[in-house]
mmCIF file of C-alpha atoms and ligand atoms in Angstrom:
data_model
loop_
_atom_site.group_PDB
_atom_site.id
_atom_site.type_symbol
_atom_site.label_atom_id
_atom_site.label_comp_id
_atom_site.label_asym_id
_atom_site.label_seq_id
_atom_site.Cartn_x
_atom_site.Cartn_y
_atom_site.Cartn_z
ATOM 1 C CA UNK A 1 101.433 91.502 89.251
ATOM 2 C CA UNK A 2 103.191 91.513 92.829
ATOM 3 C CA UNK A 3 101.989 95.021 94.943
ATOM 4 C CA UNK A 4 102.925 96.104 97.984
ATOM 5 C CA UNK A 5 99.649 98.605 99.272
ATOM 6 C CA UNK A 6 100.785 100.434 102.090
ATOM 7 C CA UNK A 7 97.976 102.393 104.165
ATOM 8 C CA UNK A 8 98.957 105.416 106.353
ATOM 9 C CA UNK A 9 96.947 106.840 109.124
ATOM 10 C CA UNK A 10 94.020 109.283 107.364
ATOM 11 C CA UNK A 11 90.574 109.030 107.848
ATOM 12 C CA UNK A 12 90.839 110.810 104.355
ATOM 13 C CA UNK A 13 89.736 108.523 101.130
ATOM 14 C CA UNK A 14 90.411 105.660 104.169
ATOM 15 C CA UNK A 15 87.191 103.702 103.002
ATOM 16 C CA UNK A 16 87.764 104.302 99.326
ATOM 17 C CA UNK A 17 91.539 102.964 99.709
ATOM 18 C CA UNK A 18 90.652 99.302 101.384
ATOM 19 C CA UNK A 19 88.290 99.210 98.076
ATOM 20 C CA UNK A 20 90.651 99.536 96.126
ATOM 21 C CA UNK A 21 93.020 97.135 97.700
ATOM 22 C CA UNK A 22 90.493 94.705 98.054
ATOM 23 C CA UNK A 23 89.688 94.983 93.848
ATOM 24 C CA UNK A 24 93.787 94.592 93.510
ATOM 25 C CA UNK A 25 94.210 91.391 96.201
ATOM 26 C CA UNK A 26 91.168 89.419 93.997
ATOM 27 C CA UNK A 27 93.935 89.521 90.760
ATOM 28 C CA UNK A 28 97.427 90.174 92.076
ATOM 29 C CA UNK A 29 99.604 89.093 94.874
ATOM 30 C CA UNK A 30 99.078 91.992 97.526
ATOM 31 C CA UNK A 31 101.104 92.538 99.866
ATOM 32 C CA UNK A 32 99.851 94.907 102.839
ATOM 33 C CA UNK A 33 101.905 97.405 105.015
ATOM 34 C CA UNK A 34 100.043 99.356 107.592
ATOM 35 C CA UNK A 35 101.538 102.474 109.566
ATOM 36 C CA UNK A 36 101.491 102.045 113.654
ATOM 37 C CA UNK A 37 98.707 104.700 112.935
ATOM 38 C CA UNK A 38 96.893 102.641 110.070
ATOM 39 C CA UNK A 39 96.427 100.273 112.644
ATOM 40 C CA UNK A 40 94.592 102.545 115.133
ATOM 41 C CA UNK A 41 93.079 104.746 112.425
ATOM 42 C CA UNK A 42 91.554 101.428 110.435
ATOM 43 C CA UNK A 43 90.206 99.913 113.924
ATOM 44 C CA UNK A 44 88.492 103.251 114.520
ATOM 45 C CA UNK A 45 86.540 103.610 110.997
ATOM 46 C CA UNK A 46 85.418 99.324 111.826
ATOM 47 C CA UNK A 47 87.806 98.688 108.658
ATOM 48 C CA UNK A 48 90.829 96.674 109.432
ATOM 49 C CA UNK A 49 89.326 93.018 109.585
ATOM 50 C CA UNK A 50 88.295 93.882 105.773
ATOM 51 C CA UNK A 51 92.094 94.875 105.432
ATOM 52 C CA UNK A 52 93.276 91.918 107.761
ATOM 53 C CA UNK A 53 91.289 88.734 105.684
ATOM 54 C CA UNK A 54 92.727 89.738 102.467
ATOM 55 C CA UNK A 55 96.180 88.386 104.264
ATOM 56 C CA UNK A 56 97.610 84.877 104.084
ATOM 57 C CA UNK A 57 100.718 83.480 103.100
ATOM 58 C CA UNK A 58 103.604 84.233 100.727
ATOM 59 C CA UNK A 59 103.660 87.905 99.428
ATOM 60 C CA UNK A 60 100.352 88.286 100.887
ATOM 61 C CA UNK A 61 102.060 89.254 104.203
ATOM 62 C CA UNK A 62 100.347 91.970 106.542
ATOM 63 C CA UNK A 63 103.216 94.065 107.693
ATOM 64 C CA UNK A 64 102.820 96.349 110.533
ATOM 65 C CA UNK A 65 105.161 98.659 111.976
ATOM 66 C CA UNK A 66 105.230 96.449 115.145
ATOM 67 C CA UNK A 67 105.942 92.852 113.353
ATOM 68 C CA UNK A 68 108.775 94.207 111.339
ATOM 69 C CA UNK A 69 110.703 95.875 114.656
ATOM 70 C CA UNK A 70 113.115 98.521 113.762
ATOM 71 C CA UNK A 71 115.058 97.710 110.541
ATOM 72 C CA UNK A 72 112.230 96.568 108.835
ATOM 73 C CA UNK A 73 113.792 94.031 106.525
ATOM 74 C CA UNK A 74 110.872 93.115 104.259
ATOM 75 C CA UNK A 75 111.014 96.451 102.420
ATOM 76 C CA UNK A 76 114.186 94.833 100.913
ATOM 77 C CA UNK A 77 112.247 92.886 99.019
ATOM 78 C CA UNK A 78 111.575 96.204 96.778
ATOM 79 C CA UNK A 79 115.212 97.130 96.465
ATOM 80 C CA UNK A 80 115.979 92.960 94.969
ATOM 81 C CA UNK A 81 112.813 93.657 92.530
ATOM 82 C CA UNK A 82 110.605 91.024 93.801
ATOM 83 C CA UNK A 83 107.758 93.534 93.233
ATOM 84 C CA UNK A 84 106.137 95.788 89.985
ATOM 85 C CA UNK A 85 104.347 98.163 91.655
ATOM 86 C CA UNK A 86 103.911 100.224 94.904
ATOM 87 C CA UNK A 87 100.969 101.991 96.184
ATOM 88 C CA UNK A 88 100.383 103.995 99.208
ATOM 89 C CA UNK A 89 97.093 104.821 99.695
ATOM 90 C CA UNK A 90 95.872 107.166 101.452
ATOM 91 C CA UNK A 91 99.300 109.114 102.427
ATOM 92 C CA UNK A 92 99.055 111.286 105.308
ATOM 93 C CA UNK A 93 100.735 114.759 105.456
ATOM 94 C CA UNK A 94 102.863 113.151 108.099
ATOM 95 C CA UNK A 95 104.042 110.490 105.752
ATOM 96 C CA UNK A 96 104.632 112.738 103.243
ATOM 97 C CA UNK A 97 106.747 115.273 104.484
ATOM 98 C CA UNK A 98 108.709 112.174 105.901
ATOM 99 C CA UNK A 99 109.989 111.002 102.503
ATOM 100 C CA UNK A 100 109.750 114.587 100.623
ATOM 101 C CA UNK A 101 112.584 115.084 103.007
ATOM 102 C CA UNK A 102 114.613 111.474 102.613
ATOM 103 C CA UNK A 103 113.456 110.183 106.060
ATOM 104 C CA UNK A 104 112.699 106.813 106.602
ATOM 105 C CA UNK A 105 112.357 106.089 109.962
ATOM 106 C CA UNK A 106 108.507 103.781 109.634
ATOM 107 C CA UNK A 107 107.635 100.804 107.351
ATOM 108 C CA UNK A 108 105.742 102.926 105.057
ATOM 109 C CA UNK A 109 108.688 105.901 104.678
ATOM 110 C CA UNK A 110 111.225 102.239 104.726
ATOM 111 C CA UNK A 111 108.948 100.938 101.637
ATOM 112 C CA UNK A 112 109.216 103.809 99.784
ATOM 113 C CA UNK A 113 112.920 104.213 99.981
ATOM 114 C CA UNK A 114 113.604 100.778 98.959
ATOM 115 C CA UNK A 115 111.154 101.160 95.769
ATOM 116 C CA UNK A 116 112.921 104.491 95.044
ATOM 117 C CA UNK A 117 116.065 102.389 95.721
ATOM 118 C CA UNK A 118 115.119 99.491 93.420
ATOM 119 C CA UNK A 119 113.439 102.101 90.638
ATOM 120 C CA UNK A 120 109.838 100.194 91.169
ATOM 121 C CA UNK A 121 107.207 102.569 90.266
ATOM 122 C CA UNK A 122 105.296 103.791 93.242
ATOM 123 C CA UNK A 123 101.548 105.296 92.899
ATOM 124 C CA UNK A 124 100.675 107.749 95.889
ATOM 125 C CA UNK A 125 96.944 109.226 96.922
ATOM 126 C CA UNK A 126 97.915 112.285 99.171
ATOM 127 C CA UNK A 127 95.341 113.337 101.355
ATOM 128 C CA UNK A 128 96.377 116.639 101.254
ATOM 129 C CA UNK A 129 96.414 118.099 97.588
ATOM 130 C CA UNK A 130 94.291 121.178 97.010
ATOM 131 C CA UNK A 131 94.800 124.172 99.324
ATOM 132 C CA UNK A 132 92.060 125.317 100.822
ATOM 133 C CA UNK A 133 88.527 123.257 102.512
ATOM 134 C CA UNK A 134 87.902 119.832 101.939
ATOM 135 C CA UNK A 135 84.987 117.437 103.424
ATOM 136 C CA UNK A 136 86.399 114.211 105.126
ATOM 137 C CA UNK A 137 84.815 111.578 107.280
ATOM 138 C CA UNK A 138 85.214 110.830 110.689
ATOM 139 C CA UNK A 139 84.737 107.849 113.187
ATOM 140 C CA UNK A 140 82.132 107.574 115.970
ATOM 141 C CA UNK A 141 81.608 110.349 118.178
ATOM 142 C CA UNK A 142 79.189 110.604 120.690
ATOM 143 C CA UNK A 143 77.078 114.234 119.782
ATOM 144 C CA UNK A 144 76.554 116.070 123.179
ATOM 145 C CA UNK A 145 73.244 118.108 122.308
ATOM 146 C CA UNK A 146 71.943 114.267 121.283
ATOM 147 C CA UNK A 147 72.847 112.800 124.412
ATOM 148 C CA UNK A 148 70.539 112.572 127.455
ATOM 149 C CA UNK A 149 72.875 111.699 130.455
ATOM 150 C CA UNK A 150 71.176 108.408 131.165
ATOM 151 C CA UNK A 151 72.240 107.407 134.535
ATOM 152 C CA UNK A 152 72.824 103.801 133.004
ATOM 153 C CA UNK A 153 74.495 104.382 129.468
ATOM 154 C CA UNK A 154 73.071 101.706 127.387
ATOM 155 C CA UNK A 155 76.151 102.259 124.600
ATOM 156 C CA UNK A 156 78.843 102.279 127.105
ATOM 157 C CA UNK A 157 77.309 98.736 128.768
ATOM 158 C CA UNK A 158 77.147 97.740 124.986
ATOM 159 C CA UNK A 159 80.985 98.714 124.019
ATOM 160 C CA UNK A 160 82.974 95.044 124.357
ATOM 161 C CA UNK A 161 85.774 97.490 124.202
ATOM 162 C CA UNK A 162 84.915 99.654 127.328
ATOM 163 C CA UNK A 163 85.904 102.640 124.863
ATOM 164 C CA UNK A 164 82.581 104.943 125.702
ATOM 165 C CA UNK A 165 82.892 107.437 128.488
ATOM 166 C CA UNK A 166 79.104 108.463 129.218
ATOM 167 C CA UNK A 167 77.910 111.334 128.086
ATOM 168 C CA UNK A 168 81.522 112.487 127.061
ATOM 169 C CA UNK A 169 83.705 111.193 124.359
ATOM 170 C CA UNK A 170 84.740 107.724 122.896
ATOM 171 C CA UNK A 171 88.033 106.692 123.450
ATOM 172 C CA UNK A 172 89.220 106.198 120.191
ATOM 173 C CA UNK A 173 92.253 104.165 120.978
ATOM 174 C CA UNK A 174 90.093 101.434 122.164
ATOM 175 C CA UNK A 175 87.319 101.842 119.908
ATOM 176 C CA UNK A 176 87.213 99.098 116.920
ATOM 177 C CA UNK A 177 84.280 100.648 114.483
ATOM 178 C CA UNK A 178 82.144 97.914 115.377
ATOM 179 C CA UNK A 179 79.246 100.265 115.854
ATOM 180 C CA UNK A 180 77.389 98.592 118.987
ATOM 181 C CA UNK A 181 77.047 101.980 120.932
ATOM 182 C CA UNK A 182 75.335 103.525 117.809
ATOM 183 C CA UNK A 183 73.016 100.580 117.074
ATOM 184 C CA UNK A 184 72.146 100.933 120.928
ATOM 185 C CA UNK A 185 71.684 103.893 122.214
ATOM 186 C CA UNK A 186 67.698 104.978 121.962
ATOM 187 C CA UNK A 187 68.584 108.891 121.587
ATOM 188 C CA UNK A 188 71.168 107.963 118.816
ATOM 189 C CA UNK A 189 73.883 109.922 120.605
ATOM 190 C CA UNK A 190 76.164 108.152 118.480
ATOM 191 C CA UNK A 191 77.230 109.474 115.243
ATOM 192 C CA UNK A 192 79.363 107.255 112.306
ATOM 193 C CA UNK A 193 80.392 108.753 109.032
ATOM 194 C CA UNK A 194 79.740 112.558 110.390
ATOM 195 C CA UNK A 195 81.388 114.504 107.274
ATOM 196 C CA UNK A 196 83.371 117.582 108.499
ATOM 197 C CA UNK A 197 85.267 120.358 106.717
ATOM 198 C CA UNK A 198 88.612 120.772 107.349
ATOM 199 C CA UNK A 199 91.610 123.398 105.819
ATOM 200 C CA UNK A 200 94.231 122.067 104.063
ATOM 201 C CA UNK A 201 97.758 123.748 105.668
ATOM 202 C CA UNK A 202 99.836 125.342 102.808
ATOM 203 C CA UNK A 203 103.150 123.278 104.139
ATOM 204 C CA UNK A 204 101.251 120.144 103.594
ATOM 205 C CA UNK A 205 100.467 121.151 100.160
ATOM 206 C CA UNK A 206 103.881 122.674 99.541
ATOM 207 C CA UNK A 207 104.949 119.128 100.684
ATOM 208 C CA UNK A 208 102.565 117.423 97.995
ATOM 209 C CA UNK A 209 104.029 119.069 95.094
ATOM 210 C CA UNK A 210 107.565 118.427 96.093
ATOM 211 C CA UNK A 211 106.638 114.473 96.312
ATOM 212 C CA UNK A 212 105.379 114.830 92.694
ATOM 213 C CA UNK A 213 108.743 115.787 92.006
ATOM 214 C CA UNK A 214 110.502 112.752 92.425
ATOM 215 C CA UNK A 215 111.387 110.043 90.212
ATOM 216 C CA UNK A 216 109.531 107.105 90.040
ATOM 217 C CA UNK A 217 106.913 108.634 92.223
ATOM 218 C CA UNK A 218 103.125 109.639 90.199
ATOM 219 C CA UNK A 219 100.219 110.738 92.774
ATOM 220 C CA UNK A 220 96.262 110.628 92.102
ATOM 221 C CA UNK A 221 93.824 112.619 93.305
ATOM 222 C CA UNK A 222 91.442 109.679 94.546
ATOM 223 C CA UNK A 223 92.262 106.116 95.047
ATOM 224 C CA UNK A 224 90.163 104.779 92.205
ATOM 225 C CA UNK A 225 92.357 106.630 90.106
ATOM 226 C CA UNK A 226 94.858 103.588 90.698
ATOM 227 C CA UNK A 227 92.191 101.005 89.032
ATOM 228 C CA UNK A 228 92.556 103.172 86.048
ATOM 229 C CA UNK A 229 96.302 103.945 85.693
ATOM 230 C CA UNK A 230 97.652 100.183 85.964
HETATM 231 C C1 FMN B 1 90.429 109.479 113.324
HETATM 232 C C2 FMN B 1 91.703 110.028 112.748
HETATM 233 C C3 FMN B 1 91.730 110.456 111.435
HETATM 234 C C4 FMN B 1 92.913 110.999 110.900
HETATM 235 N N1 FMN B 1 92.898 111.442 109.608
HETATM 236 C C5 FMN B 1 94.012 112.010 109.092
HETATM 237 C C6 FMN B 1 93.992 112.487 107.741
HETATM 238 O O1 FMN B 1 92.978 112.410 107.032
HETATM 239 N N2 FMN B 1 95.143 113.017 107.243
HETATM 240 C C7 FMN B 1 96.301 113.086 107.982
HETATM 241 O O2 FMN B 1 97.319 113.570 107.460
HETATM 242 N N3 FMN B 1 96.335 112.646 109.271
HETATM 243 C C8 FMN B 1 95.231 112.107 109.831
HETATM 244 N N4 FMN B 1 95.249 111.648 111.124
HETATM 245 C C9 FMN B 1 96.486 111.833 111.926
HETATM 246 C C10 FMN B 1 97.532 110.728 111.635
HETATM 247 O O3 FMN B 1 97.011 109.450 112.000
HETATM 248 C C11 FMN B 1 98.817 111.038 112.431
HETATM 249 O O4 FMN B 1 99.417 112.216 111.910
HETATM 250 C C12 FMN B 1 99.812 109.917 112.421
HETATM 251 O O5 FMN B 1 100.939 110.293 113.206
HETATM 252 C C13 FMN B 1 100.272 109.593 111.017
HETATM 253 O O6 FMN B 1 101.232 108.550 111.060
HETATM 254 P P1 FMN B 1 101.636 107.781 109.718
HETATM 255 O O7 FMN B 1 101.969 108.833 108.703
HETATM 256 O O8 FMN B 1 102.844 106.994 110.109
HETATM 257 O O9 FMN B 1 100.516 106.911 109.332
HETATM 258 C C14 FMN B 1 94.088 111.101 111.689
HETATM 259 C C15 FMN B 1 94.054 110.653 113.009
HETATM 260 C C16 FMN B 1 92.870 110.130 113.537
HETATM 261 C C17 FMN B 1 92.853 109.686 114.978
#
């Protein structure tokens, strides 16, 4: 089979999606579309090289939001059939209420219109599903009552990316999830993988079950669901 797998910028199922993607690229031609956010939010969680080396050649493109500029003309490539399946995985809330609502102003909201436009099916794992709390993941964080103030920060000397402010924050926008600080710092002041719980908004929900709603659109709960369903 030909797939386009376009990743949006959650933390959410994040981990679990490149999996899947990963399982798809070693039997099908995958084709992968990343969000402006994926970008960031893969770089942050140390995941987009795994993302980036299943790339190479024809149909196994890696678009980005930047490399396809504004009119993003290889999501026409769904509405002339050259592909049997798409999959976004995960789907923020953001990205969902984008094409609950007909917009398509991104590569990911563009990809979905033109499979919509060219009836190919089109899997979707929104992040945001159930109401109420849900545990998700999140990237490195330097944990205050950890740290000791060291007047030389050892993980901030050890960051290639200069993303650590001592004794403060990381700055995720520079930070690549290559885990350097946390395999450094003696206190470990540097948490990866903390699990949080966070509320699910009712609009995102409301949002959910209106994407269920349209044609050629089915969502899963989890992206192993996917493996299952094809
Ligand atoms: C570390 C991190 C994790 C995030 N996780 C989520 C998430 O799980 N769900 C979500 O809807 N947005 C999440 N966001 C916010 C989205 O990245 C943001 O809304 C972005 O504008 C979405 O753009 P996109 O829909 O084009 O990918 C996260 C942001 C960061 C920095």
């Amino acid at each position: 089979m030909r797939i386009g797998f376009a990743i949006t910028g959650a933390g959410h199922l994040l981990n679990e999606s490149v999996q899947v993607a990963e399982k798809l690229a070693e039997n099908h031609e995958v084709t992968i579309f990343l969000s402006g956010a994926a970008e960031e939010v893969l770089k942050m969680y140390g995941l987009y090289e795994r993302v980036a080396r299943l790339t190479g050649g024809k149909y196994r493109e890696l678009a980005t939001d930047s490399n396809q500029k504004f009119s993003f003309p290889i999501t026409g490539r769904f509405s002339l059939g050259k592909y049997d399946l798409l999959i976004v995985s995960p789907a923020t809330a953001n990205t969902v209420s984008k094409i609950v609502y007909g917009i398509a102003d991104s590569l990911v909201t563009n990809v979905v219109a033109q499979a919509g436009k060219g009836a190919v099916k089109t899997f979707m794992v929104p992040v945001d599903i159930h109401p109420g709390p849900v545990d998700t993941v999140l990237p490195s964080k330097v944990e205050k009552d950890k740290c000791q103030n060291c007047d030389d920060c050892v993980a901030s000397l050890a960051c290639p990316e200069g993303a650590i402010i001592p004794h403060d924050e990381i700055d995720l926008t520079k930070c690549v999830g290559c885990g350097q600080c946390r395999n450094t710092c003696p206190y470990d002041a540097i948490s990866e993988g903390k699990i949080i719980t966070i509320y699910m908004r009712d609009i995102d929900i409301e949002n959910t079950r209106k994407l269920s709603e349209i044609d050629d659109i089915q969502i899963f709960e989890h992206p192993h669901d996917i493996l299952d369903n094809l």
